[in-house]
Coordinates of C-alpha atoms in Angstrom, one line a residue:
Chain A
M120 CA -52.8 -37.4 -45.2
S121 CA -52.7 -40.5 -47.4
N122 CA -50.0 -39.0 -49.6
S123 CA -47.7 -38.0 -46.8
V124 CA -44.2 -39.4 -47.0
N125 CA -42.4 -40.7 -44.0
P126 CA -39.1 -38.8 -43.6
A127 CA -37.5 -42.0 -42.3
D128 CA -38.4 -43.7 -45.6
I129 CA -36.7 -40.9 -47.6
H130 CA -33.7 -41.2 -45.5
K131 CA -33.6 -45.0 -46.0
T132 CA -33.9 -44.7 -49.8
M133 CA -31.2 -42.1 -49.8
L134 CA -28.9 -44.4 -47.8
D135 CA -29.7 -47.3 -50.1
Q136 CA -28.9 -45.2 -53.1
Q137 CA -25.7 -44.1 -51.6
K138 CA -24.8 -47.6 -50.7
S139 CA -25.4 -48.9 -54.3
E140 CA -23.4 -46.0 -55.6
H141 CA -20.5 -46.8 -53.4
R142 CA -20.7 -50.4 -54.4
R143 CA -20.6 -49.4 -58.0
R144 CA -17.7 -47.1 -57.4
L145 CA -15.8 -49.8 -55.6
I146 CA -16.2 -52.2 -58.5
L147 CA -15.1 -49.5 -60.9
N148 CA -12.1 -48.6 -58.8
L149 CA -11.1 -52.3 -58.6
V150 CA -11.4 -52.8 -62.3
L151 CA -9.3 -49.7 -62.9
L152 CA -6.7 -50.8 -60.4
A153 CA -6.4 -54.2 -62.1
L154 CA -6.0 -52.4 -65.5
L155 CA -3.3 -50.2 -64.1
M156 CA -1.5 -53.1 -62.5
V157 CA -1.1 -54.9 -65.8
A158 CA -0.8 -51.8 -68.0
P159 CA 3.1 -51.7 -68.0
M160 CA 3.1 -55.2 -69.5
V161 CA 1.5 -53.8 -72.7
M162 CA 2.5 -50.1 -72.6
Y163 CA 5.7 -48.1 -72.1
P164 CA 6.0 -47.6 -68.3
V165 CA 7.5 -44.0 -68.6
F166 CA 4.5 -42.9 -70.6
L167 CA 2.1 -44.4 -68.1
M168 CA 4.0 -42.7 -65.3
K169 CA 3.6 -39.4 -67.0
I170 CA -0.1 -40.0 -67.3
L171 CA -0.3 -40.9 -63.6
C172 CA 1.6 -37.9 -62.5
F173 CA -0.6 -35.5 -64.5
A174 CA -3.6 -37.5 -63.3
L175 CA -2.7 -36.8 -59.7
F176 CA -2.1 -33.2 -60.5
A177 CA -5.5 -32.9 -62.1
V178 CA -7.2 -34.9 -59.3
A179 CA -5.7 -32.4 -56.8
F180 CA -6.8 -29.5 -58.9
N181 CA -10.3 -30.9 -59.2
L182 CA -10.7 -30.9 -55.4
L183 CA -10.8 -27.1 -55.8
L184 CA -12.6 -26.5 -59.1
G185 CA -14.9 -29.5 -59.0
F186 CA -15.8 -29.8 -55.4
T187 CA -15.3 -26.3 -53.9
G188 CA -16.0 -24.2 -57.0
L189 CA -12.7 -22.3 -56.8
L190 CA -10.8 -21.7 -60.1
S191 CA -7.1 -21.5 -59.4
F192 CA -5.1 -20.4 -62.4
G193 CA -1.8 -20.8 -60.6
H194 CA -1.5 -24.5 -59.9
A195 CA 1.7 -24.7 -62.0
A196 CA 3.4 -22.9 -59.1
F197 CA 2.8 -25.9 -56.8
L198 CA 3.7 -28.5 -59.4
A199 CA 7.0 -26.6 -60.0
S200 CA 7.8 -25.9 -56.4
G201 CA 7.4 -29.7 -55.6
A202 CA 9.5 -30.5 -58.7
Y203 CA 12.3 -28.1 -58.0
T204 CA 12.5 -28.8 -54.2
T205 CA 12.8 -32.6 -54.8
G206 CA 15.1 -32.1 -57.7
Y207 CA 17.4 -29.8 -55.8
L208 CA 17.5 -32.0 -52.7
L209 CA 18.1 -35.2 -54.5
T210 CA 20.9 -33.7 -56.7
T211 CA 22.6 -31.9 -53.9
F212 CA 22.5 -34.5 -51.1
S213 CA 23.5 -37.7 -52.8
G214 CA 22.4 -40.5 -50.5
L215 CA 19.2 -38.8 -49.5
S216 CA 16.6 -41.5 -49.9
T217 CA 14.1 -40.6 -52.6
E218 CA 10.9 -40.6 -50.5
L219 CA 12.4 -37.9 -48.2
G220 CA 13.0 -35.7 -51.3
I221 CA 9.4 -36.2 -52.4
I222 CA 8.0 -35.5 -48.9
A223 CA 10.1 -32.3 -48.8
G224 CA 8.8 -31.2 -52.2
T225 CA 5.2 -31.9 -51.1
L226 CA 5.7 -29.9 -47.9
V227 CA 7.1 -26.9 -49.7
A228 CA 4.2 -26.9 -52.1
T229 CA 1.8 -27.2 -49.2
L230 CA 3.3 -24.2 -47.5
L231 CA 3.3 -22.2 -50.7
G232 CA -0.4 -23.2 -51.1
L233 CA -1.1 -21.8 -47.7
G234 CA 0.5 -18.5 -48.8
F235 CA -1.5 -18.4 -52.0
A236 CA -4.7 -19.2 -50.2
L237 CA -4.3 -16.5 -47.5
V238 CA -3.9 -13.9 -50.3
A239 CA -6.3 -15.1 -52.9
I240 CA -9.1 -15.9 -50.4
R241 CA -9.7 -12.2 -50.1
R242 CA -11.5 -12.0 -53.4
Q243 CA -14.0 -14.3 -55.1
G244 CA -14.9 -15.8 -58.5
I245 CA -12.9 -14.5 -61.4
Y246 CA -10.7 -12.3 -59.2
F247 CA -9.6 -15.4 -57.4
A248 CA -8.5 -16.8 -60.7
M249 CA -6.6 -13.6 -61.6
I250 CA -4.9 -13.4 -58.3
T251 CA -3.7 -17.0 -58.3
L252 CA -2.4 -16.4 -61.8
A253 CA -0.5 -13.3 -60.8
L254 CA 1.0 -15.1 -57.7
S255 CA 2.1 -18.0 -59.8
Q256 CA 3.8 -15.6 -62.2
L257 CA 5.6 -14.1 -59.2
V258 CA 6.8 -17.7 -58.3
F259 CA 7.8 -18.2 -62.0
F260 CA 10.1 -15.1 -61.8
F261 CA 11.5 -16.4 -58.5
F262 CA 12.4 -19.7 -60.2
V263 CA 13.9 -17.9 -63.2
Q264 CA 16.2 -15.7 -61.1
S265 CA 17.2 -18.3 -58.4
S266 CA 20.4 -20.2 -58.9
F267 CA 19.2 -23.4 -57.3
T268 CA 16.7 -24.0 -60.2
G269 CA 19.3 -23.8 -62.9
G270 CA 17.4 -20.9 -64.4
E271 CA 16.5 -21.4 -68.1
D272 CA 18.4 -24.7 -68.2
G273 CA 16.5 -26.3 -65.4
L274 CA 17.8 -29.3 -63.4
H275 CA 19.0 -32.4 -65.2
G276 CA 20.2 -35.8 -64.3
I277 CA 18.4 -35.9 -61.0
P278 CA 19.1 -39.4 -59.5
R279 CA 16.1 -41.6 -59.0
G280 CA 17.7 -43.3 -56.0
Q281 CA 16.2 -46.0 -53.9
F282 CA 12.9 -46.2 -52.2
L283 CA 13.4 -46.7 -48.4
G284 CA 17.0 -47.6 -49.4
L285 CA 15.7 -51.0 -50.5
I286 CA 14.0 -50.8 -53.9
D287 CA 16.0 -49.5 -56.9
L288 CA 13.9 -46.9 -58.6
N289 CA 16.2 -46.9 -61.7
D290 CA 14.3 -49.9 -62.8
N291 CA 11.3 -48.6 -64.7
L292 CA 8.9 -51.3 -63.5
N293 CA 9.8 -50.6 -59.8
M294 CA 9.4 -46.9 -60.5
Y295 CA 6.0 -47.5 -62.1
Y296 CA 4.6 -49.4 -59.2
F297 CA 5.9 -46.7 -56.8
V298 CA 4.2 -44.0 -58.8
L299 CA 1.0 -46.0 -59.0
A300 CA 1.0 -46.5 -55.2
V301 CA 1.5 -42.8 -54.7
F302 CA -1.2 -41.9 -57.2
L303 CA -3.6 -44.3 -55.6
A304 CA -2.9 -42.8 -52.2
G305 CA -3.6 -39.3 -53.5
Y306 CA -6.7 -40.4 -55.4
L307 CA -8.2 -42.3 -52.4
L308 CA -7.4 -39.3 -50.1
V309 CA -9.4 -37.0 -52.4
Q310 CA -12.2 -39.6 -52.6
R311 CA -12.2 -39.8 -48.8
I312 CA -12.2 -36.0 -48.4
V313 CA -15.1 -35.6 -50.9
D314 CA -17.2 -38.2 -49.0
S315 CA -16.5 -36.9 -45.6
P316 CA -18.7 -34.3 -43.8
Y317 CA -15.9 -31.8 -44.6
G318 CA -16.3 -32.6 -48.3
Q319 CA -20.1 -32.1 -48.0
V320 CA -19.5 -28.6 -46.7
L321 CA -17.1 -27.9 -49.6
K322 CA -19.9 -28.9 -52.0
A323 CA -22.3 -26.7 -50.1
I324 CA -19.9 -23.8 -50.5
K325 CA -19.7 -24.5 -54.2
Q326 CA -23.5 -24.6 -54.7
N327 CA -24.4 -21.7 -52.5
E328 CA -21.8 -19.9 -50.6
P329 CA -24.0 -17.3 -48.9
R330 CA -26.2 -20.1 -47.6
A331 CA -23.2 -22.0 -46.2
I332 CA -22.2 -18.8 -44.5
S333 CA -25.6 -18.3 -43.0
L334 CA -25.6 -21.8 -41.7
G335 CA -22.6 -20.8 -39.6
Y336 CA -19.8 -22.4 -41.5
N337 CA -16.5 -20.5 -41.5
V338 CA -16.4 -20.7 -45.3
N339 CA -13.0 -19.1 -45.7
R340 CA -11.4 -21.6 -43.4
Y341 CA -12.9 -24.5 -45.4
K342 CA -11.7 -23.0 -48.6
I343 CA -8.2 -22.4 -47.3
I344 CA -7.8 -26.0 -46.1
A345 CA -9.1 -27.3 -49.5
F346 CA -6.6 -25.1 -51.3
V347 CA -3.7 -26.2 -49.1
I348 CA -4.5 -29.9 -49.6
S349 CA -4.9 -29.4 -53.3
A350 CA -1.6 -27.5 -53.5
G351 CA 0.2 -30.2 -51.5
L352 CA -1.1 -33.0 -53.8
A353 CA -0.1 -30.9 -56.8
G354 CA 3.4 -30.6 -55.3
L355 CA 3.5 -34.3 -54.7
A356 CA 2.6 -34.8 -58.4
G357 CA 5.5 -32.4 -59.4
S358 CA 7.9 -34.2 -57.1
M359 CA 7.0 -37.6 -58.6
K360 CA 7.3 -36.2 -62.1
T361 CA 10.8 -35.0 -61.3
V362 CA 11.9 -38.4 -60.0
V363 CA 10.4 -40.2 -63.0
F364 CA 11.9 -37.9 -65.7
Q365 CA 15.0 -36.9 -63.6
L366 CA 14.5 -33.3 -64.6
A367 CA 12.7 -30.2 -63.4
S368 CA 12.3 -27.2 -65.7
L369 CA 10.6 -23.9 -66.1
N370 CA 7.9 -25.5 -68.2
D371 CA 6.4 -26.8 -64.9
A372 CA 6.1 -23.3 -63.6
H373 CA 4.7 -21.6 -66.7
W374 CA 1.1 -20.4 -66.7
H375 CA 0.7 -22.7 -69.7
M376 CA 0.9 -25.6 -67.2
S377 CA -1.9 -24.1 -65.1
G378 CA -4.0 -23.9 -68.2
E379 CA -3.3 -27.5 -69.1
V380 CA -4.4 -28.9 -65.8
I381 CA -7.6 -26.9 -66.1
L382 CA -8.2 -28.4 -69.5
M383 CA -7.5 -31.9 -68.3
T384 CA -10.0 -31.5 -65.5
L385 CA -12.7 -29.8 -67.6
L386 CA -12.4 -32.2 -70.4
G387 CA -12.5 -35.3 -68.2
G388 CA -15.3 -33.9 -66.1
T389 CA -15.2 -31.5 -63.2
G390 CA -16.8 -32.6 -60.0
T391 CA -16.3 -36.3 -60.8
L392 CA -13.6 -38.3 -59.2
L393 CA -12.5 -40.1 -62.3
G394 CA -12.9 -37.2 -64.7
P395 CA -9.5 -35.6 -64.1
V396 CA -7.8 -39.0 -64.5
V397 CA -9.5 -39.6 -67.8
G398 CA -8.8 -36.0 -68.9
A399 CA -5.1 -36.3 -68.0
A400 CA -4.8 -39.5 -69.9
F401 CA -6.5 -38.0 -72.9
V402 CA -4.5 -34.8 -73.0
V403 CA -1.1 -36.4 -72.3
N404 CA -1.8 -39.0 -75.0
L405 CA -3.1 -36.4 -77.5
E406 CA 0.0 -34.3 -77.0
Y407 CA 2.2 -37.3 -77.5
Q408 CA 0.3 -38.4 -80.7
L409 CA 0.4 -34.8 -82.1
S410 CA 4.1 -34.4 -81.4
Q411 CA 4.8 -37.5 -83.5
G412 CA 2.8 -36.4 -86.5
P413 CA 2.6 -33.5 -89.0
L414 CA 0.6 -31.4 -86.6
A415 CA 3.4 -31.1 -84.0
D416 CA 3.4 -27.3 -84.3
W417 CA -0.3 -27.1 -83.8
V418 CA -0.5 -28.5 -80.3
D419 CA -1.4 -25.1 -78.7
A420 CA -4.0 -24.2 -81.3
I421 CA -5.6 -27.7 -81.0
L422 CA -5.6 -27.6 -77.2
G423 CA -7.3 -24.1 -77.4
T424 CA -9.9 -25.5 -79.8
I425 CA -10.6 -28.4 -77.4
F426 CA -11.0 -25.8 -74.6
V427 CA -13.5 -23.8 -76.6
L428 CA -15.5 -26.8 -77.8
T429 CA -15.6 -28.3 -74.2
V430 CA -16.9 -25.1 -72.8
L431 CA -19.4 -24.6 -75.6
M432 CA -20.7 -28.1 -76.0
F433 CA -20.0 -30.4 -73.1
Q434 CA -19.2 -28.7 -69.9
S435 CA -19.8 -31.9 -67.9
G436 CA -16.8 -33.5 -69.6
I437 CA -16.2 -37.1 -70.8
V438 CA -17.0 -38.8 -67.5
G439 CA -19.9 -36.5 -66.8
Q440 CA -21.4 -37.4 -70.2
V441 CA -20.9 -41.1 -69.6
Q442 CA -22.6 -40.8 -66.2
K443 CA -25.6 -38.9 -67.8
F444 CA -25.8 -41.6 -70.4
M445 CA -25.7 -44.4 -67.8
K446 CA -28.4 -42.7 -65.7
K447 CA -30.7 -42.3 -68.7
N448 CA -30.3 -45.8 -70.1
I449 CA -29.5 -48.0 -67.2
G450 CA -31.1 -46.1 -64.3
Chain B
M195 CA 26.1 15.3 -62.4
S196 CA 23.4 15.6 -59.8
M197 CA 22.3 12.6 -58.0
I198 CA 19.1 11.5 -56.1
L199 CA 19.6 8.8 -53.5
G200 CA 22.7 7.7 -55.3
V201 CA 21.1 7.5 -58.7
P202 CA 22.0 10.0 -61.5
V203 CA 19.1 12.3 -62.3
A204 CA 19.2 11.4 -66.0
V205 CA 18.9 7.7 -65.2
L206 CA 16.0 8.3 -62.8
F207 CA 14.1 10.3 -65.3
G208 CA 14.9 7.9 -68.0
Q209 CA 13.4 5.0 -66.0
L210 CA 10.5 7.1 -65.0
L211 CA 9.8 7.8 -68.7
L212 CA 10.0 4.0 -69.5
G213 CA 7.7 3.5 -66.5
L214 CA 5.2 6.0 -67.8
I215 CA 5.2 4.3 -71.2
N216 CA 4.6 0.9 -69.7
G217 CA 2.0 2.5 -67.6
A218 CA 0.3 3.9 -70.6
F219 CA 0.1 0.4 -72.0
Y220 CA -1.2 -1.0 -68.7
A221 CA -3.8 1.8 -68.7
L222 CA -5.0 1.1 -72.2
L223 CA -5.2 -2.6 -71.6
S224 CA -6.8 -2.5 -68.2
L225 CA -9.3 0.1 -69.5
G226 CA -10.3 -2.3 -72.2
L227 CA -10.7 -5.1 -69.6
A228 CA -12.8 -2.8 -67.4
V229 CA -15.1 -1.8 -70.3
I230 CA -15.7 -5.4 -71.2
F231 CA -16.1 -6.4 -67.6
G232 CA -18.6 -3.7 -67.0
L233 CA -21.3 -4.9 -69.4
L234 CA -20.4 -8.5 -70.0
K235 CA -19.2 -9.3 -66.5
I236 CA -16.4 -11.4 -67.9
I237 CA -12.6 -11.3 -67.8
N238 CA -11.3 -11.3 -71.3
F239 CA -8.5 -13.7 -71.2
A240 CA -7.9 -13.2 -74.9
H241 CA -7.0 -9.6 -74.3
G242 CA -3.3 -10.2 -74.4
A243 CA -3.6 -12.2 -77.6
L244 CA -5.7 -9.5 -79.2
Y245 CA -3.1 -6.9 -78.2
M246 CA -0.5 -9.0 -79.9
L247 CA -2.8 -9.3 -82.9
G248 CA -3.0 -5.5 -83.1
A249 CA 0.8 -5.3 -83.1
M250 CA 1.2 -8.1 -85.6
A251 CA -1.4 -6.6 -87.9
T252 CA 0.4 -3.3 -87.9
V253 CA 3.6 -5.0 -89.0
I254 CA 2.0 -7.3 -91.5
L255 CA -0.2 -4.6 -93.1
F256 CA 3.0 -2.6 -93.7
D257 CA 5.0 -5.5 -95.0
T258 CA 2.3 -6.8 -97.4
L259 CA 0.2 -3.9 -98.4
G260 CA 2.5 -1.0 -97.5
I261 CA 0.0 0.5 -95.1
S262 CA 1.6 3.3 -93.2
Y263 CA 2.0 3.5 -89.4
W264 CA -0.6 6.3 -89.3
A265 CA -3.2 4.3 -91.2
A266 CA -2.4 1.2 -89.2
L267 CA -3.3 3.0 -86.0
F268 CA -6.9 3.0 -87.3
V269 CA -7.0 -0.1 -89.6
A270 CA -5.4 -2.5 -87.1
P271 CA -7.8 -1.8 -84.3
I272 CA -10.8 -1.9 -86.6
L273 CA -9.7 -5.3 -88.1
V274 CA -9.0 -6.8 -84.7
G275 CA -12.2 -5.2 -83.3
C276 CA -14.1 -7.2 -86.0
V277 CA -12.4 -10.3 -84.7
G278 CA -13.6 -9.4 -81.3
V279 CA -17.1 -8.9 -82.4
A280 CA -17.0 -12.3 -84.1
I281 CA -15.7 -13.9 -80.9
E282 CA -18.5 -12.3 -78.9
Y283 CA -21.2 -13.2 -81.5
F284 CA -20.2 -16.8 -82.3
L285 CA -18.7 -17.9 -78.9
L286 CA -19.3 -15.8 -75.9
R287 CA -23.0 -15.3 -76.6
K288 CA -23.6 -19.0 -76.6
I289 CA -22.7 -19.3 -72.9
A290 CA -24.1 -15.9 -71.7
G291 CA -25.7 -16.2 -68.3
Q292 CA -23.6 -19.2 -67.2
D293 CA -21.0 -19.2 -64.5
H294 CA -18.4 -16.6 -65.3
I295 CA -15.7 -19.2 -64.9
Y296 CA -16.8 -20.6 -68.3
S297 CA -16.4 -17.4 -70.2
L298 CA -13.0 -17.0 -68.7
L299 CA -12.0 -20.5 -69.8
L300 CA -13.5 -19.9 -73.3
T301 CA -11.5 -16.7 -73.8
F302 CA -8.4 -18.5 -72.5
G303 CA -9.0 -21.2 -75.2
V304 CA -9.4 -18.4 -77.8
A305 CA -6.1 -16.9 -76.7
L306 CA -4.3 -20.3 -77.1
I307 CA -5.7 -20.6 -80.6
I308 CA -4.7 -17.1 -81.7
Q309 CA -1.3 -17.4 -80.2
G310 CA -0.8 -20.9 -81.5
V311 CA -1.8 -20.1 -85.1
L312 CA 0.4 -17.0 -85.2
T313 CA 3.4 -18.8 -83.7
N314 CA 3.0 -21.3 -86.5
M315 CA 2.8 -18.7 -89.2
Y316 CA 5.5 -16.3 -88.0
G317 CA 7.6 -18.2 -85.4
V318 CA 8.5 -16.9 -81.9
S319 CA 11.5 -14.8 -82.8
G320 CA 9.3 -11.9 -83.9
L321 CA 8.9 -9.4 -86.7
R322 CA 10.8 -6.2 -87.3
Y323 CA 9.0 -2.9 -87.6
S324 CA 10.8 0.3 -88.4
M325 CA 9.7 3.5 -86.7
P326 CA 8.2 6.2 -89.0
D327 CA 10.8 8.8 -89.8
V328 CA 9.0 11.6 -88.0
F329 CA 9.7 10.0 -84.7
K330 CA 13.4 9.4 -85.2
G331 CA 15.5 11.2 -82.7
G332 CA 14.4 13.2 -79.7
M333 CA 15.0 16.3 -77.8
N334 CA 17.3 17.1 -74.9
L335 CA 15.3 18.5 -72.0
G336 CA 18.4 19.4 -70.1
F337 CA 18.0 16.8 -67.3
M338 CA 17.2 14.0 -69.7
F339 CA 16.9 12.9 -73.4
L340 CA 13.3 12.5 -74.6
P341 CA 12.8 10.3 -77.7
Y342 CA 10.0 11.7 -79.8
Y343 CA 8.2 8.4 -80.2
R344 CA 8.0 7.7 -76.5
A345 CA 6.6 11.2 -75.9
W346 CA 4.0 10.5 -78.6
V347 CA 3.0 7.1 -77.1
I348 CA 2.4 8.7 -73.7
V349 CA 0.4 11.6 -75.1
I350 CA -1.8 9.6 -77.5
A351 CA -2.4 6.8 -75.1
L352 CA -3.6 9.2 -72.4
L353 CA -5.7 11.0 -75.0
V354 CA -7.4 7.8 -76.0
C355 CA -7.9 6.8 -72.3
F356 CA -9.4 10.2 -71.6
G357 CA -11.6 10.0 -74.7
T358 CA -12.9 6.6 -73.6
W359 CA -13.6 7.9 -70.1
F360 CA -15.4 10.9 -71.6
M361 CA -17.5 8.7 -73.9
I362 CA -18.6 6.4 -71.1
E363 CA -19.2 8.9 -68.4
K364 CA -20.5 12.0 -70.4
T365 CA -22.2 10.9 -73.5
K366 CA -25.6 9.3 -74.3
L367 CA -24.0 6.1 -75.7
G368 CA -22.0 5.9 -72.5
A369 CA -25.2 6.3 -70.5
Y370 CA -26.7 3.3 -72.3
L371 CA -23.6 1.4 -71.5
R372 CA -23.7 2.2 -67.8
A373 CA -27.4 1.5 -67.7
G374 CA -26.8 -1.8 -69.4
T375 CA -24.3 -2.6 -66.7
E376 CA -26.9 -1.9 -64.0
D377 CA -29.9 -3.7 -65.5
S378 CA -29.7 -5.0 -69.0
Q379 CA -33.2 -6.5 -68.9
L380 CA -34.8 -3.2 -68.1
M381 CA -32.7 -1.6 -70.9
Q382 CA -34.0 -4.2 -73.3
G383 CA -37.5 -3.2 -72.2
F384 CA -36.8 0.4 -73.1
G385 CA -36.2 -0.7 -76.6
I386 CA -32.4 -0.6 -76.6
N387 CA -30.8 -3.4 -78.6
V388 CA -28.8 -4.9 -75.7
P389 CA -27.2 -7.8 -77.7
L390 CA -25.9 -5.3 -80.2
L391 CA -24.6 -3.1 -77.4
V392 CA -22.8 -6.1 -75.9
S393 CA -21.2 -7.0 -79.2
L394 CA -20.1 -3.5 -79.8
T395 CA -18.8 -3.1 -76.2
Y396 CA -16.7 -6.2 -76.5
G397 CA -15.5 -5.1 -79.9
F398 CA -14.6 -1.7 -78.5
G399 CA -12.6 -3.2 -75.6
V400 CA -10.8 -5.3 -78.0
M401 CA -10.0 -2.3 -80.2
L402 CA -8.4 -0.6 -77.3
A403 CA -6.1 -3.6 -76.9
A404 CA -5.3 -3.7 -80.6
F405 CA -4.6 0.1 -80.5
A406 CA -2.2 -0.5 -77.7
G407 CA -0.6 -3.3 -79.8
A408 CA -0.2 -0.9 -82.8
L409 CA 1.4 1.7 -80.6
A410 CA 3.7 -1.0 -79.2
A411 CA 4.9 -2.3 -82.6
P412 CA 7.7 0.2 -83.2
I413 CA 9.2 0.0 -79.7
Y414 CA 8.6 -3.6 -78.4
S415 CA 9.7 -6.7 -80.2
V416 CA 6.6 -8.0 -82.0
T417 CA 6.1 -11.7 -81.4
P418 CA 3.2 -14.0 -81.1
V419 CA 3.9 -14.4 -77.4
M420 CA 4.2 -10.7 -76.5
G421 CA 0.7 -10.6 -75.2
S422 CA 0.7 -13.3 -72.6
H423 CA 3.1 -11.8 -70.1
I424 CA 1.7 -8.3 -70.2
L425 CA -1.8 -9.7 -69.7
I426 CA -0.8 -11.3 -66.4
V427 CA 0.7 -8.0 -65.3
V428 CA -2.5 -6.2 -66.3
F429 CA -4.6 -8.7 -64.4
A430 CA -2.6 -7.7 -61.3
V431 CA -3.2 -4.1 -62.2
V432 CA -6.9 -4.7 -62.4
V433 CA -6.9 -6.5 -59.0
I434 CA -5.0 -3.5 -57.5
G435 CA -7.4 -0.9 -59.0
G436 CA -10.6 -2.8 -58.8
M437 CA -12.8 -2.8 -61.8
G438 CA -15.4 -0.4 -60.3
S439 CA -14.4 2.6 -62.3
I440 CA -13.1 3.6 -65.7
A441 CA -10.9 6.4 -64.3
G442 CA -9.6 4.0 -61.6
A443 CA -8.4 1.6 -64.3
I444 CA -6.5 4.4 -66.1
I445 CA -4.9 5.9 -63.0
T446 CA -3.9 2.5 -61.6
G447 CA -2.3 1.5 -64.9
V448 CA -0.1 4.6 -65.2
L449 CA 0.7 4.5 -61.5
M450 CA 1.9 0.9 -61.7
G451 CA 4.0 1.7 -64.7
V452 CA 5.7 4.4 -62.7
V453 CA 6.2 2.2 -59.6
E454 CA 7.8 -0.4 -61.9
G455 CA 10.1 2.2 -63.4
L456 CA 11.2 3.4 -60.0
T457 CA 11.9 -0.1 -58.8
K458 CA 14.0 -0.6 -61.9
T459 CA 16.1 2.4 -60.8
F460 CA 16.6 1.6 -57.2
Y461 CA 16.4 -2.1 -57.0
P462 CA 16.4 -3.8 -60.4
P463 CA 16.0 -7.4 -59.4
A464 CA 12.5 -6.7 -58.0
S465 CA 11.2 -4.8 -61.0
S466 CA 9.4 -7.7 -62.6
A467 CA 7.9 -8.7 -59.3
V468 CA 6.9 -5.4 -57.8
I469 CA 3.4 -5.1 -59.3
F470 CA 2.5 -8.5 -58.0
L471 CA 3.8 -7.6 -54.6
V472 CA 1.8 -4.4 -54.6
M473 CA -1.2 -6.6 -55.5
V474 CA -0.6 -8.7 -52.4
V475 CA -0.3 -5.7 -50.1
V476 CA -3.5 -4.1 -51.6
L477 CA -5.4 -7.3 -51.1
F478 CA -4.6 -7.2 -47.4
V479 CA -5.1 -3.5 -46.9
R480 CA -8.1 -2.9 -49.2
P481 CA -9.3 -6.2 -50.7
S482 CA -11.8 -4.5 -53.1
G483 CA -9.0 -2.6 -54.8
L484 CA -8.0 1.1 -54.7
F485 CA -11.0 2.1 -56.7
G486 CA -13.2 -0.9 -56.3
K487 CA -16.8 -0.8 -55.2
E488 CA -17.7 -4.4 -54.8
A489 CA -16.4 -6.6 -52.0

C-alpha cells in the first residue's frame, strides 16, 4: 500500500489550489476595478457605460449558458422589459427618483423571467432555445402593439434624474460611477452565486443532468432560479441602458439582441466570469468602429462571420484561450 | 349575406384560405426542419434565411436571366440546395458530434451572414415579382372568391409535403434515412455512405425551404428579412407538433395556419401571437408536442 494516497491530502491540495485561484482572481478583479475607475479620464464615458451595460447583460446571460448549460434565445425580452418599464415610469412620474425606476424595471424583468422559465423548463436542449425565442417574439409583439412603449418610435427624452435625490445623474461622470457600481454589484453577485454550493449544483447540472437528478437534486427548481436571476440581471442592464441613453426602443426587444448577447458571451468565453465582459467590450467596440468606416453596412454579415469562426475554431472564447495559455506556460 | 358568429361567410372563408396558405408554408418549412433534425439532430437556424434565398433567387433569376416562374420552381431550390450542401460539408461537418448548441449557433451565424449580404446587395425594401399570367384572376365559388394562385400554392405545397412523406416512409432511400436516424454507425457498417447521406439530407431539407420561398415570391413581398420572422413562427410550430414524425410536422403546420386565420377573423389583435400562445398551452398539457415521441 505504499502508493496509496491519503484522501485528506487530496482535499488539502484542492483547497490550496482553490485558495491560490481565488487570490489570483482577487488581484485580477482589483486591477480591473482600478482600470475601470480611471477609464473615463481617457475614454468617452457614454461609450464606456454602453460597454458596462452590455457587459452586465452578458454576465447575466452567462450564468445560464456558461454555468447551467441552458441556451436562452430570448434574453432580449428581459433587457427590453427592464428598459421599457424604467423608461415609462421615469417619463410618466416626474420626480420619481431614478433608482426606484431601475428597481421596478428589474422586478418586471424578474417576473417575466419566472414566466419564461416555467414554460421553457418543460423541454430541454435545443427545444429550450426555440421556446425562449418564441416567447421573446411574443413579448416583442406585445411591445409593438402597446401604447406605453411608443410602438415603432420607442421612448425618447427619458430624464436621468437624480440618484437618491442627491446626485445629479445628468453629469456623465456621476452617471458613469453609478453604472460602474451597479455593474460591479451584478458581477460580484454572479461570482458569489457561481462559487456557492448552489452554483456547484448548477455546474453539476450542466455537466451531467441525469446524475444530478439521481443524486436527488430538484434540477428544475435550480434551473428556474438560475433563469430568474439571469432575467432579473438582464432587466437591470436594460434599465441602466435606458437611463444612460435616455431612450428605450424596439431594438432592445428584437431577436437580434438575443443573438448579440450570445455572441458576446461565446466570443469572450462561456463559463468564465470575465469572458462575457471581454466579449461585450469587444462586440460593442467592433460595432462602433465598423459604423464609422466603409464597412458600416456589413455589421450583420461580419458578426455572423465571427459567430461561425468562434464556433468552428475557438469555442472556449478569448478568456478561455488566455486561461489555457496561462495554464500551459505558467502552470 | 349570411353570417357566422357575427362574421360574414365570405370574410370567414377568405381568412380561412389565407390561413391555409400560411399553413402550407409552415408545413413546408417545418417539414424541412424535421427532415434535417431527424438525421443531423440539429435545428437549422439558417432555414429562414434559405427560404428567403429561394424567393430572392426566383426574382433575381427572372430579372437577370429571364428564367420563368415554372423553371425557377426547380432551379431556385436546386441552387439553394447546393448552398445547403456546401454549408453542411464545409461548416456543420466540422463540429459533428459536439453539443447541439454549437450547430444551432453556427447556423444562426450563417443566417446572419446570408441576410446581411443580401440586405447590402438589395436593400430591405424588397423586390417586385409579377405573377405568371396563368394565375391572374380567380373563380367565384359562390360563397367566396378563390384566386387561382392561392389555390395552386395550397395544392402544390401539399403535394410536395405528401411526396416527401411518401419518400421517407415508403421508399428504400427513406428507409436508409430512417435507419440512419436510429443508428448511423451501424448503417456505416452496412456499407452505406452515411456522410453523403447526411449532406444530401441537409441539402434536401434546404431545398424544401427554398421551394417554399419560390412559391412565396409572387404573393409575399420579397425582402432579405422575410425569413427571420416566419422562422420563429415555424419554431413554435415545431415545438407544438414535436419533431417525432414527418406527418406530424405537416399536419401541425397546416393546422396552425388555419388557427391563425380564424384568429384573424374573430379577434385580429391576437393573430400574430396566437401560435405562440398555443405553444405555451401545449407545453403545459403535452410537453413533448402533439406528435412528439421524446420527452
